[in-house]
PDB file of C-alpha atoms in Angstrom:
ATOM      1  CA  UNK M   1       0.000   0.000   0.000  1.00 53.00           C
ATOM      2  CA  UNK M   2       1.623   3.584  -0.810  1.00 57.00           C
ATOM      3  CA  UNK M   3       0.821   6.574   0.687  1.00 61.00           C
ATOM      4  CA  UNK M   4      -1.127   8.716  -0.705  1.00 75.00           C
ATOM      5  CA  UNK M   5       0.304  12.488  -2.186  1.00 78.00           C
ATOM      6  CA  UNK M   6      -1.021  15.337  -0.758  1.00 84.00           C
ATOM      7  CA  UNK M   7      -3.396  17.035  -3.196  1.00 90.00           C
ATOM      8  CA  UNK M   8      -1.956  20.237  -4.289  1.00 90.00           C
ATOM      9  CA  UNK M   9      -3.992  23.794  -3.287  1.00 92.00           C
ATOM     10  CA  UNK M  10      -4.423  25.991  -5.940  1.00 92.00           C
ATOM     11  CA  UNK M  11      -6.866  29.217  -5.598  1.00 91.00           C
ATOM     12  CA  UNK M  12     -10.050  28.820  -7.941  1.00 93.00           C
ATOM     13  CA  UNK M  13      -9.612  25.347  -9.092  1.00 95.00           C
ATOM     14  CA  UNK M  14     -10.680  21.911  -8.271  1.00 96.00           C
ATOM     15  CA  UNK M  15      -7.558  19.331  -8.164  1.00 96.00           C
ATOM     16  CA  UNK M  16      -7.650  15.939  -8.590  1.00 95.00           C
ATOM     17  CA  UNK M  17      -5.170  13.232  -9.556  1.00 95.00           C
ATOM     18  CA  UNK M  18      -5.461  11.606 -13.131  1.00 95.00           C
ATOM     19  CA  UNK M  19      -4.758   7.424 -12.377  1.00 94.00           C
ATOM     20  CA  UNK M  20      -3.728   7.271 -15.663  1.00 96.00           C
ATOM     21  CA  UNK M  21      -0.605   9.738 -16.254  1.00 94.00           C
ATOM     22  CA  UNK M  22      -0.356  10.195 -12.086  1.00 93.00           C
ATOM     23  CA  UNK M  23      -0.511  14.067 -13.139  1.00 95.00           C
ATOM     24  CA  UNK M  24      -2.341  16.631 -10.732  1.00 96.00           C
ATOM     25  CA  UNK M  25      -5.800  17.849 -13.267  1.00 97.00           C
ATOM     26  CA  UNK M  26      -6.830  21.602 -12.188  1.00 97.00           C
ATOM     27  CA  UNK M  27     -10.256  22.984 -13.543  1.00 97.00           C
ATOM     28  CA  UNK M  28     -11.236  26.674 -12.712  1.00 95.00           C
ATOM     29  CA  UNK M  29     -14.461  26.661 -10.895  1.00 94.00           C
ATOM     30  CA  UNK M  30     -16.215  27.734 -14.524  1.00 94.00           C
ATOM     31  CA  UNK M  31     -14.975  24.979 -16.105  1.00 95.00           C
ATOM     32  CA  UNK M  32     -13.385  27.076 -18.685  1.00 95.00           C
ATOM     33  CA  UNK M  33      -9.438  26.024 -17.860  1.00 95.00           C
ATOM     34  CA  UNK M  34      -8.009  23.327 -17.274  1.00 96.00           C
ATOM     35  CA  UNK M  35      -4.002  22.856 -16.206  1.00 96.00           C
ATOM     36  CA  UNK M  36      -2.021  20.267 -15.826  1.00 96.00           C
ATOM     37  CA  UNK M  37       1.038  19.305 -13.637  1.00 96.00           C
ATOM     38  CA  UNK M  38       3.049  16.888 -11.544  1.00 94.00           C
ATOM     39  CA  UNK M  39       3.188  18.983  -8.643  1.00 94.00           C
ATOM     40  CA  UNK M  40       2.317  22.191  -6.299  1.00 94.00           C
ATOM     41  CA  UNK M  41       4.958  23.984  -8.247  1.00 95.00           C
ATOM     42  CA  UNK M  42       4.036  23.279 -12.006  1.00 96.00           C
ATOM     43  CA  UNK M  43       0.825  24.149 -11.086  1.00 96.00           C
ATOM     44  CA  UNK M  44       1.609  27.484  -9.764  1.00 96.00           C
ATOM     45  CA  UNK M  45       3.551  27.886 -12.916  1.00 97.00           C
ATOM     46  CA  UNK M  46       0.791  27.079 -15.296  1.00 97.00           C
ATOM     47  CA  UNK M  47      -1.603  28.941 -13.494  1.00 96.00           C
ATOM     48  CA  UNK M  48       0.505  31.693 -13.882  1.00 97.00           C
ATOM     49  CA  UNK M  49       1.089  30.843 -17.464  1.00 97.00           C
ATOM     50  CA  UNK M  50      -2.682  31.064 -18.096  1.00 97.00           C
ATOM     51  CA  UNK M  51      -3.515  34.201 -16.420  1.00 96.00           C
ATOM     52  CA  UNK M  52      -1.435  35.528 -18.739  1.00 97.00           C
ATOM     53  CA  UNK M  53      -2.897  34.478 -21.916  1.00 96.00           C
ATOM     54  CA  UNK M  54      -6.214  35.171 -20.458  1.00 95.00           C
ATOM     55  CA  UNK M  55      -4.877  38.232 -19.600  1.00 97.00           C
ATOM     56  CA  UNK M  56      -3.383  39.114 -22.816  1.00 96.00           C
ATOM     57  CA  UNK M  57      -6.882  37.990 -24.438  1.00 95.00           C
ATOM     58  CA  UNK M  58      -8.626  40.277 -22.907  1.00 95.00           C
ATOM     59  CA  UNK M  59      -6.356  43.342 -23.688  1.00 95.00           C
ATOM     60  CA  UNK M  60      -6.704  42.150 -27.566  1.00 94.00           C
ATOM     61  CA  UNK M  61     -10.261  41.796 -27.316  1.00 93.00           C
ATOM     62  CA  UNK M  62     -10.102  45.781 -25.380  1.00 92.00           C
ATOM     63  CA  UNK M  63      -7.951  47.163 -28.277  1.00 90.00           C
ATOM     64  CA  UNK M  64     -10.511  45.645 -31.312  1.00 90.00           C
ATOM     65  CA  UNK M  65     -13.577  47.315 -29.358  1.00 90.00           C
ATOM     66  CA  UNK M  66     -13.183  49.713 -27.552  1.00 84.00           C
ATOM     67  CA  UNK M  67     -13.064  53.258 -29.077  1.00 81.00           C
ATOM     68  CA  UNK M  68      -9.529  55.165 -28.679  1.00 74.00           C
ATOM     69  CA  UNK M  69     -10.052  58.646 -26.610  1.00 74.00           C
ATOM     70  CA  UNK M  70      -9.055  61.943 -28.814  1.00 74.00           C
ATOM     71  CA  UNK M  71      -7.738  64.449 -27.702  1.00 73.00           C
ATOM     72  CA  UNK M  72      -9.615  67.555 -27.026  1.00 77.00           C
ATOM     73  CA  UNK M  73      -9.788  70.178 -30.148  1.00 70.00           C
ATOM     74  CA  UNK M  74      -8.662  67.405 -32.625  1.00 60.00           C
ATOM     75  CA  UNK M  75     -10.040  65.666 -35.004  1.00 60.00           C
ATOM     76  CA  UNK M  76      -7.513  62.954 -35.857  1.00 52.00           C
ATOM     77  CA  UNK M  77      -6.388  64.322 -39.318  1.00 51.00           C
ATOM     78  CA  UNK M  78      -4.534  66.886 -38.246  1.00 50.00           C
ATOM     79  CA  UNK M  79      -0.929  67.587 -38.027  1.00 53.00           C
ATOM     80  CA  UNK M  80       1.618  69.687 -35.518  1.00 54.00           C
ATOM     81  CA  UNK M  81       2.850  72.866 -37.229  1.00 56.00           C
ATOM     82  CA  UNK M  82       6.751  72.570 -37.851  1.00 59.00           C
ATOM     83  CA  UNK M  83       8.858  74.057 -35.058  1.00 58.00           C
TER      84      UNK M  83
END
């Protein structure tokens, strides 16, 4: 009989062990994401790794929608007289 790992913690997601592969399986509490890892540690670093692709999603999704400020008294065709 071996003893059993200790089940990683990792904020926002449900862990559980895979019997197959003996990897650690972490799904956000949405369901959305899913990381995988062997331990505490390359779970922290893929969690990590994904907040930063959601992250970087939703800055791309920001840019393609959301309407650029002008600034005050121009109209975007303009230029700035020579010095």
């Amino acid at each position: 009989m071996t003893a059993q790992r200790p089940v990683p913690l990792i904020p926002g997601f449900t862990v559980q062990e895979d019997p197959l592969t003996r990897e650690w399986v972490a799904v956000s509490a949405s369901g959305r994401y899913k990381i995988r890892g062997r331990g505490q540690r390359e779970l922290e670093q893929q969690r990590w790794a994904l907040y930063g692709r959601v992250l970087a999603e939703f800055r791309q999704a920001i840019a393609e929608t959301w309407p650029r400020p002008s600034l005050p008294g121009s109209q975007g065709t303009e230029t700035m007289p020579a010095s």
